[in-house]
GROMACS .gro file of C-alpha atoms in nm:
model
  303
    1MET     CA    1  -1.460  -8.165  11.951
    2SER     CA    2  -1.812  -7.940  11.837
    3MET     CA    3  -1.818  -7.846  11.447
    4GLY     CA    4  -2.038  -7.515  11.586
    5LEU     CA    5  -1.798  -7.390  11.782
    6MET     CA    6  -1.535  -7.428  11.510
    7VAL     CA    7  -1.674  -7.265  11.276
    8ALA     CA    8  -1.829  -6.994  11.588
    9ALA     CA    9  -1.411  -6.963  11.634
   10MET     CA   10  -1.336  -6.936  11.247
   11LYS     CA   11  -1.568  -6.636  11.225
   12LEU     CA   12  -1.446  -6.401  11.472
   13ARG     CA   13  -1.178  -6.131  11.468
   14VAL     CA   14  -0.924  -6.181  11.829
   15GLY     CA   15  -0.706  -5.901  11.726
   16ASN     CA   16  -0.468  -6.113  11.705
   17PRO     CA   17  -0.385  -6.420  11.514
   18LEU     CA   18  -0.203  -6.595  11.762
   19ARG     CA   19  -0.470  -6.597  12.036
   20LYS     CA   20  -0.706  -6.706  11.734
   21LEU     CA   21  -0.559  -6.991  11.709
   22VAL     CA   22  -0.540  -7.049  12.077
   23LEU     CA   23  -0.960  -7.037  12.059
   24ILE     CA   24  -1.030  -7.274  11.720
   25LYS     CA   25  -0.776  -7.584  12.005
   26LEU     CA   26  -0.993  -7.520  12.257
   27ALA     CA   27  -1.303  -7.527  12.057
   28ASP     CA   28  -1.144  -7.799  11.919
   29ASN     CA   29  -1.131  -7.968  12.201
   30ALA     CA   30  -1.475  -7.891  12.345
   31SER     CA   31  -1.819  -8.099  12.375
   32ASP     CA   32  -2.114  -7.970  12.238
   33ILE     CA   33  -2.192  -7.749  12.526
   34GLY     CA   34  -1.863  -7.551  12.465
   35GLU     CA   35  -1.651  -7.781  12.781
   36CYS     CA   36  -1.329  -7.871  12.742
   37TRP     CA   37  -1.000  -7.888  12.997
   38PRO     CA   38  -0.640  -7.962  12.822
   39SER     CA   39  -0.347  -7.839  12.832
   40TYR     CA   40  -0.110  -7.500  12.850
   41GLN     CA   41   0.100  -7.720  12.713
   42HIS     CA   42  -0.079  -7.919  12.533
   43VAL     CA   43  -0.257  -7.626  12.303
   44ALA     CA   44   0.115  -7.495  12.303
   45ASP     CA   45   0.241  -7.807  12.139
   46GLN     CA   46  -0.016  -7.836  11.834
   47CYS     CA   47   0.008  -7.465  11.842
   48GLU     CA   48   0.301  -7.489  11.829
   49ILE     CA   49   0.399  -7.173  12.013
   50SER     CA   50   0.565  -7.123  12.395
   51LYS     CA   51   0.339  -7.184  12.713
   52ARG     CA   52   0.390  -6.892  12.895
   53SER     CA   53   0.173  -6.727  12.498
   54VAL     CA   54  -0.082  -7.037  12.637
   55MET     CA   55  -0.166  -6.871  12.948
   56ASN     CA   56  -0.155  -6.469  12.795
   57HIS     CA   57  -0.323  -6.616  12.462
   58ILE     CA   58  -0.617  -6.739  12.765
   59THR     CA   59  -0.584  -6.511  12.965
   60ALA     CA   60  -0.699  -6.242  12.704
   61LEU     CA   61  -1.022  -6.428  12.602
   62CYS     CA   62  -1.188  -6.444  12.924
   63GLU     CA   63  -1.105  -6.081  12.985
   64ALA     CA   64  -1.334  -6.022  12.644
   65GLY     CA   65  -1.584  -6.323  12.724
   66LEU     CA   66  -1.481  -6.459  12.491
   67LEU     CA   67  -1.406  -6.823  12.685
   68ARG     CA   68  -1.492  -6.919  13.076
   69LYS     CA   69  -1.230  -7.072  13.297
   70GLU     CA   70  -1.295  -7.249  13.616
   71ILE     CA   71  -1.021  -7.369  13.816
   72ARG     CA   72  -1.108  -7.787  13.962
   73LYS     CA   73  -0.928  -7.857  14.306
   74GLY     CA   74  -0.988  -8.245  14.412
   75GLY     CA   75  -0.726  -8.501  14.171
   76PRO     CA   76  -0.562  -8.793  14.234
   77LYS     CA   77  -0.284  -8.621  14.408
   78GLY     CA   78  -0.451  -8.313  14.541
   79ASN     CA   79  -0.389  -8.114  14.254
   80SER     CA   80  -0.535  -7.846  14.099
   81SER     CA   81  -0.706  -7.827  13.642
   82ASN     CA   82  -0.838  -7.544  13.471
   83VAL     CA   83  -1.207  -7.705  13.323
   84TYR     CA   84  -1.295  -7.409  13.053
   85PHE     CA   85  -1.652  -7.285  12.897
   86LEU     CA   86  -1.665  -7.136  12.564
   87THR     CA   87  -1.900  -6.874  12.561
   88LEU     CA   88  -1.949  -6.778  12.161
   89ASP     CA   89  -2.297  -6.684  12.088
   90GLY     CA   90  -2.295  -6.412  12.285
   91GLY     CA   91  -2.461  -6.582  12.570
   92ALA     CA   92  -2.521  -6.426  12.971
   93PRO     CA   93  -2.151  -6.353  13.087
   94PRO     CA   94  -2.027  -6.606  13.333
   95ALA     CA   95  -2.212  -6.673  13.674
   96PRO     CA   96  -2.142  -6.523  14.009
   97GLY     CA   97  -2.016  -6.707  14.262
   98VAL     CA   98  -1.801  -6.896  13.956
   99VAL     CA   99  -1.463  -6.989  14.093
  100GLN     CA  100  -1.234  -6.773  13.873
  101GLN     CA  101  -0.860  -6.742  13.835
  102ILE     CA  102  -0.712  -6.598  13.537
  103HIS     CA  103  -0.283  -6.533  13.401
  104GLN     CA  104  -0.190  -6.298  13.198
  105GLY     CA  105  -0.226  -6.185  12.904
  106SER     CA  106  -0.432  -6.026  12.652
  107ALA     CA  107  -0.663  -6.020  12.328
  108ALA     CA  108  -0.901  -5.792  12.128
  109GLY     CA  109  -1.314  -5.893  12.272
  110SER     CA  110  -1.634  -6.094  12.083
  111PRO     CA  111  -1.945  -6.183  12.244
  112PRO     CA  112  -1.984  -6.373  12.514
  113SER     CA  113  -2.230  -6.731  12.479
  114GLU     CA  114  -2.205  -7.017  12.690
  115SER     CA  115  -2.425  -6.994  13.058
  116PRO     CA  116  -2.226  -7.200  13.288
  117ALA     CA  117  -2.197  -7.539  13.231
  118PRO     CA  118  -2.409  -7.760  13.555
  119GLY     CA  119  -2.263  -7.823  13.873
  120GLY     CA  120  -2.028  -8.119  13.942
  121SER     CA  121  -1.659  -8.132  14.142
  122ALA     CA  122  -1.333  -8.277  14.093
  123GLY     CA  123  -1.467  -8.566  14.297
  124ALA     CA  124  -1.742  -8.624  14.057
  125ALA     CA  125  -1.756  -8.928  13.809
  126PRO     CA  126  -1.378  -8.970  13.644
  127ARG     CA  127  -1.450  -8.792  13.287
  128THR     CA  128  -1.175  -8.865  12.950
  129SER     CA  129  -1.042  -8.542  12.832
  130HIS     CA  130  -1.086  -8.468  12.460
  131SER     CA  131  -0.696  -8.352  12.394
  132SER     CA  132  -0.613  -8.646  12.337
  133GLU     CA  133  -0.777  -8.705  12.050
  134PRO     CA  134  -0.611  -8.598  11.639
  135VAL     CA  135  -0.629  -8.287  11.562
  136ILE     CA  136  -0.635  -8.103  11.230
  137GLU     CA  137  -0.563  -7.786  11.241
  138PRO     CA  138  -0.757  -7.545  11.042
  139VAL     CA  139  -0.561  -7.229  10.812
  140ILE     CA  140  -0.433  -6.941  10.969
  141GLU     CA  141  -0.379  -6.563  10.810
  142PRO     CA  142  -0.171  -6.448  11.017
  143PHE     CA  143  -0.067  -6.127  10.838
  144ALA     CA  144  -0.425  -6.034  10.722
  145THR     CA  145  -0.632  -6.073  11.113
  146GLN     CA  146  -0.336  -5.779  11.206
  147ALA     CA  147  -0.512  -5.534  10.952
  148SER     CA  148  -0.870  -5.584  11.087
  149ALA     CA  149  -0.679  -5.604  11.440
  150LYS     CA  150  -0.596  -5.197  11.408
  151ALA     CA  151  -0.947  -5.101  11.255
  152ALA     CA  152  -1.101  -5.265  11.569
  153THR     CA  153  -0.906  -5.058  11.760
  154GLY     CA  154  -0.990  -4.748  11.679
  155GLN     CA  155  -0.658  -4.595  11.611
  156VAL     CA  156  -0.690  -4.300  11.319
  157VAL     CA  157  -0.394  -4.254  11.168
  158PRO     CA  158  -0.315  -3.814  11.150
  159PHE     CA  159  -0.310  -3.709  10.842
  160ALA     CA  160  -0.037  -3.483  10.777
  161PRO     CA  161  -0.116  -3.272  10.446
  162GLN     CA  162   0.238  -3.272  10.199
  163GLN     CA  163   0.429  -2.911  10.294
  164PRO     CA  164   0.618  -2.764   9.971
  165ARG     CA  165   0.940  -2.908   9.947
  166VAL     CA  166   1.123  -2.565   9.937
  167GLU     CA  167   1.086  -2.285  10.159
  168ILE     CA  168   0.860  -2.023   9.976
  169PRO     CA  169   0.962  -1.711  10.071
  170ALA     CA  170   0.764  -1.409  10.241
  171ASP     CA  171   0.833  -1.176   9.916
  172MET     CA  172   0.669  -1.418   9.676
  173PRO     CA  173   0.360  -1.245   9.567
  174GLY     CA  174   0.016  -1.415   9.504
  175PRO     CA  175  -0.201  -1.609   9.737
  176LYS     CA  176  -0.039  -1.752  10.088
  177ASP     CA  177  -0.298  -1.994  10.183
  178GLN     CA  178  -0.190  -2.401  10.086
  179ALA     CA  179  -0.562  -2.425  10.040
  180CYS     CA  180  -0.654  -2.192   9.710
  181LYS     CA  181  -0.633  -2.406   9.426
  182THR     CA  182  -0.397  -2.174   9.209
  183PHE     CA  183  -0.156  -2.206   9.456
  184LYS     CA  184   0.080  -2.481   9.376
  185VAL     CA  185   0.022  -2.350   9.057
  186TRP     CA  186   0.179  -2.044   9.058
  187ALA     CA  187   0.428  -2.108   9.330
  188ASN     CA  188   0.661  -2.321   9.102
  189TYR     CA  189   0.602  -2.097   8.774
  190ALA     CA  190   0.667  -1.772   9.025
  191MET     CA  191   0.967  -1.965   9.171
  192ALA     CA  192   1.053  -2.032   8.869
  193TYR     CA  193   1.060  -1.739   8.663
  194ARG     CA  194   1.246  -1.535   9.004
  195LYS     CA  195   1.569  -1.814   8.975
  196ARG     CA  196   1.576  -1.798   8.590
  197TYR     CA  197   1.478  -1.329   8.620
  198SER     CA  198   1.614  -1.332   8.905
  199ALA     CA  199   1.285  -1.092   8.952
  200TRP     CA  200   0.901  -1.182   9.056
  201PRO     CA  201   0.672  -1.206   8.752
  202VAL     CA  202   0.349  -1.008   8.857
  203TRP     CA  203   0.045  -1.147   9.051
  204ASN     CA  204  -0.289  -0.937   8.981
  205ALA     CA  205  -0.653  -1.044   8.970
  206LYS     CA  206  -0.571  -1.131   8.566
  207ALA     CA  207  -0.270  -1.341   8.618
  208GLY     CA  208  -0.529  -1.569   8.920
  209LYS     CA  209  -0.761  -1.625   8.668
  210GLN     CA  210  -0.511  -1.782   8.426
  211MET     CA  211  -0.382  -1.975   8.671
  212ALA     CA  212  -0.743  -2.133   8.741
  213LEU     CA  213  -0.742  -2.191   8.368
  214LEU     CA  214  -0.427  -2.340   8.367
  215VAL     CA  215  -0.507  -2.592   8.610
  216ASP     CA  216  -0.864  -2.620   8.487
  217ARG     CA  217  -0.730  -2.769   8.075
  218LEU     CA  218  -0.368  -2.953   8.238
  219GLY     CA  219  -0.574  -3.103   8.557
  220VAL     CA  220  -0.419  -3.034   8.962
  221ASP     CA  221  -0.194  -3.299   8.916
  222VAL     CA  222   0.055  -3.168   8.634
  223ALA     CA  223  -0.081  -2.854   8.591
  224HIS     CA  224   0.234  -2.750   8.872
  225HIS     CA  225   0.475  -2.968   8.653
  226VAL     CA  226   0.428  -2.825   8.321
  227ALA     CA  227   0.427  -2.414   8.486
  228ALA     CA  228   0.785  -2.514   8.542
  229HIS     CA  229   0.893  -2.662   8.305
  230PHE     CA  230   0.780  -2.397   8.074
  231LEU     CA  231   1.066  -2.198   8.248
  232LYS     CA  232   1.273  -2.368   8.058
  233THR     CA  233   1.178  -2.308   7.740
  234SER     CA  234   1.479  -2.134   7.535
  235ASP     CA  235   1.243  -2.030   7.244
  236ALA     CA  236   1.324  -1.724   7.111
  237ALA     CA  237   0.937  -1.553   7.123
  238VAL     CA  238   0.912  -1.680   7.482
  239LEU     CA  239   1.225  -1.521   7.582
  240ARG     CA  240   1.083  -1.196   7.450
  241LYS     CA  241   0.827  -1.177   7.586
  242CYS     CA  242   0.939  -1.316   7.962
  243HIS     CA  243   0.751  -1.633   7.958
  244SER     CA  244   0.459  -1.480   8.040
  245LEU     CA  245   0.182  -1.664   8.143
  246ASN     CA  246  -0.003  -1.523   7.781
  247GLU     CA  247   0.226  -1.730   7.629
  248LEU     CA  248   0.205  -2.075   7.868
  249LEU     CA  249  -0.185  -2.010   7.857
  250ALA     CA  250  -0.189  -1.978   7.469
  251ASN     CA  251  -0.006  -2.364   7.467
  252ALA     CA  252  -0.062  -2.530   7.764
  253GLU     CA  253  -0.141  -2.886   7.573
  254SER     CA  254   0.164  -2.787   7.300
  255TYR     CA  255   0.380  -2.781   7.702
  256HIS     CA  256   0.191  -3.012   7.854
  257THR     CA  257   0.334  -3.303   7.575
  258GLN     CA  258   0.692  -3.157   7.587
  259TRP     CA  259   0.677  -3.244   8.013
  260VAL     CA  260   0.601  -3.516   7.927
  261THR     CA  261   0.796  -3.657   7.661
  262GLY     CA  262   1.136  -3.448   7.840
  263GLN     CA  263   1.102  -3.187   7.509
  264ARG     CA  264   1.181  -2.867   7.475
  265VAL     CA  265   1.056  -2.766   7.143
  266ASN     CA  266   1.169  -2.408   7.019
  267GLY     CA  267   1.318  -2.246   6.630
  268THR     CA  268   1.551  -2.388   6.586
  269THR     CA  269   1.406  -2.806   6.681
  270ALA     CA  270   1.127  -2.670   6.564
  271ARG     CA  271   1.301  -2.618   6.177
  272GLN     CA  272   1.500  -2.997   6.212
  273MET     CA  273   1.238  -3.122   6.264
  274GLU     CA  274   1.102  -2.976   5.987
  275ARG     CA  275   1.390  -3.057   5.781
  276THR     CA  276   1.329  -3.388   5.888
  277GLU     CA  277   1.005  -3.439   5.823
  278ALA     CA  278   1.047  -3.332   5.446
  279ASN     CA  279   1.352  -3.509   5.367
  280VAL     CA  280   1.196  -3.874   5.474
  281SER     CA  281   0.886  -3.733   5.326
  282ALA     CA  282   1.128  -3.676   4.977
  283ALA     CA  283   1.291  -4.013   5.037
  284GLU     CA  284   0.976  -4.190   5.067
  285GLN     CA  285   0.837  -4.002   4.746
  286ALA     CA  286   1.187  -4.128   4.541
  287ALA     CA  287   1.091  -4.500   4.662
  288GLN     CA  288   0.819  -4.494   4.537
  289MET     CA  289   0.838  -4.402   4.219
  290VAL     CA  290   1.099  -4.618   4.142
  291LEU     CA  291   0.942  -4.931   4.278
  292ALA     CA  292   0.648  -4.819   3.952
  293LYS     CA  293   0.964  -4.809   3.748
  294ARG     CA  294   1.011  -5.201   3.825
  295GLN     CA  295   0.596  -5.308   3.859
  296ALA     CA  296   0.624  -5.094   3.492
  297GLY     CA  297   0.983  -5.305   3.334
  298GLU     CA  298   1.102  -4.964   3.236
  299ARG     CA  299   1.428  -4.945   3.342
  300ASN     CA  300   1.629  -4.798   3.638
  301GLU     CA  301   1.805  -4.547   3.519
  302TYR     CA  302   2.016  -4.552   3.929
  303LEU     CA  303   2.069  -4.839   3.966
   0.00000   0.00000   0.00000
């Protein structure tokens, strides 16, 4: 096991959580010079994935320059085996003339590293594989690496501008450019106005300035809501003026509060609230008088 390679492997971004797990497993089995030769099946068993997935990820790591694979022939029965050299510290790519064979794979990149290990063939002195050593797998966060994989691929999600929920009639007066500061608030006011009065409100330079002032006072995110809510008001004074912009702008904050609370205050509701407040005030005064007499030891004539 090479702790240096383990640390380097954990710090790398390879664009796939299982691929990173395979890389860490190889680092776990590697010597200090980055050499290891675990079987596909051993890596698959330790990583709890299929043998085919291991082959694919190893190929991808080779293509990314993080791993170099040599095929060594001449085993006891003439079989071939793979020997891997981890190249994680930004070293040179594989030296020319090294026999490599790559299986199917997929992966994202990272820097290459270590130079090839000194020669030798399968007929050299027997070596003990590191794959028999006990393995303590690191904690992997697969879903966190998925986000970084998207960033690594350079994919850009196009921004789609918000479109109106209803079709804007071509004959609506006022600004037509949706990027205009007053377009959204005016469109909401005008559409609600036409729904109530079956006619478009008048658009002129003064109306444009009033819309801009309304946005400045209430904010671009809520001004259009308040403008549409204003047309639901049935107060007699507002109706006489046909929900003019003068009235909306003069009491913008009041209509904002009505929109937030879902209330519509008119002359009748205002008088009812006034009477309720007066009754509450009278009851409080009567209670204070009774309490004062009780504290003074006087008899309460109401009891």
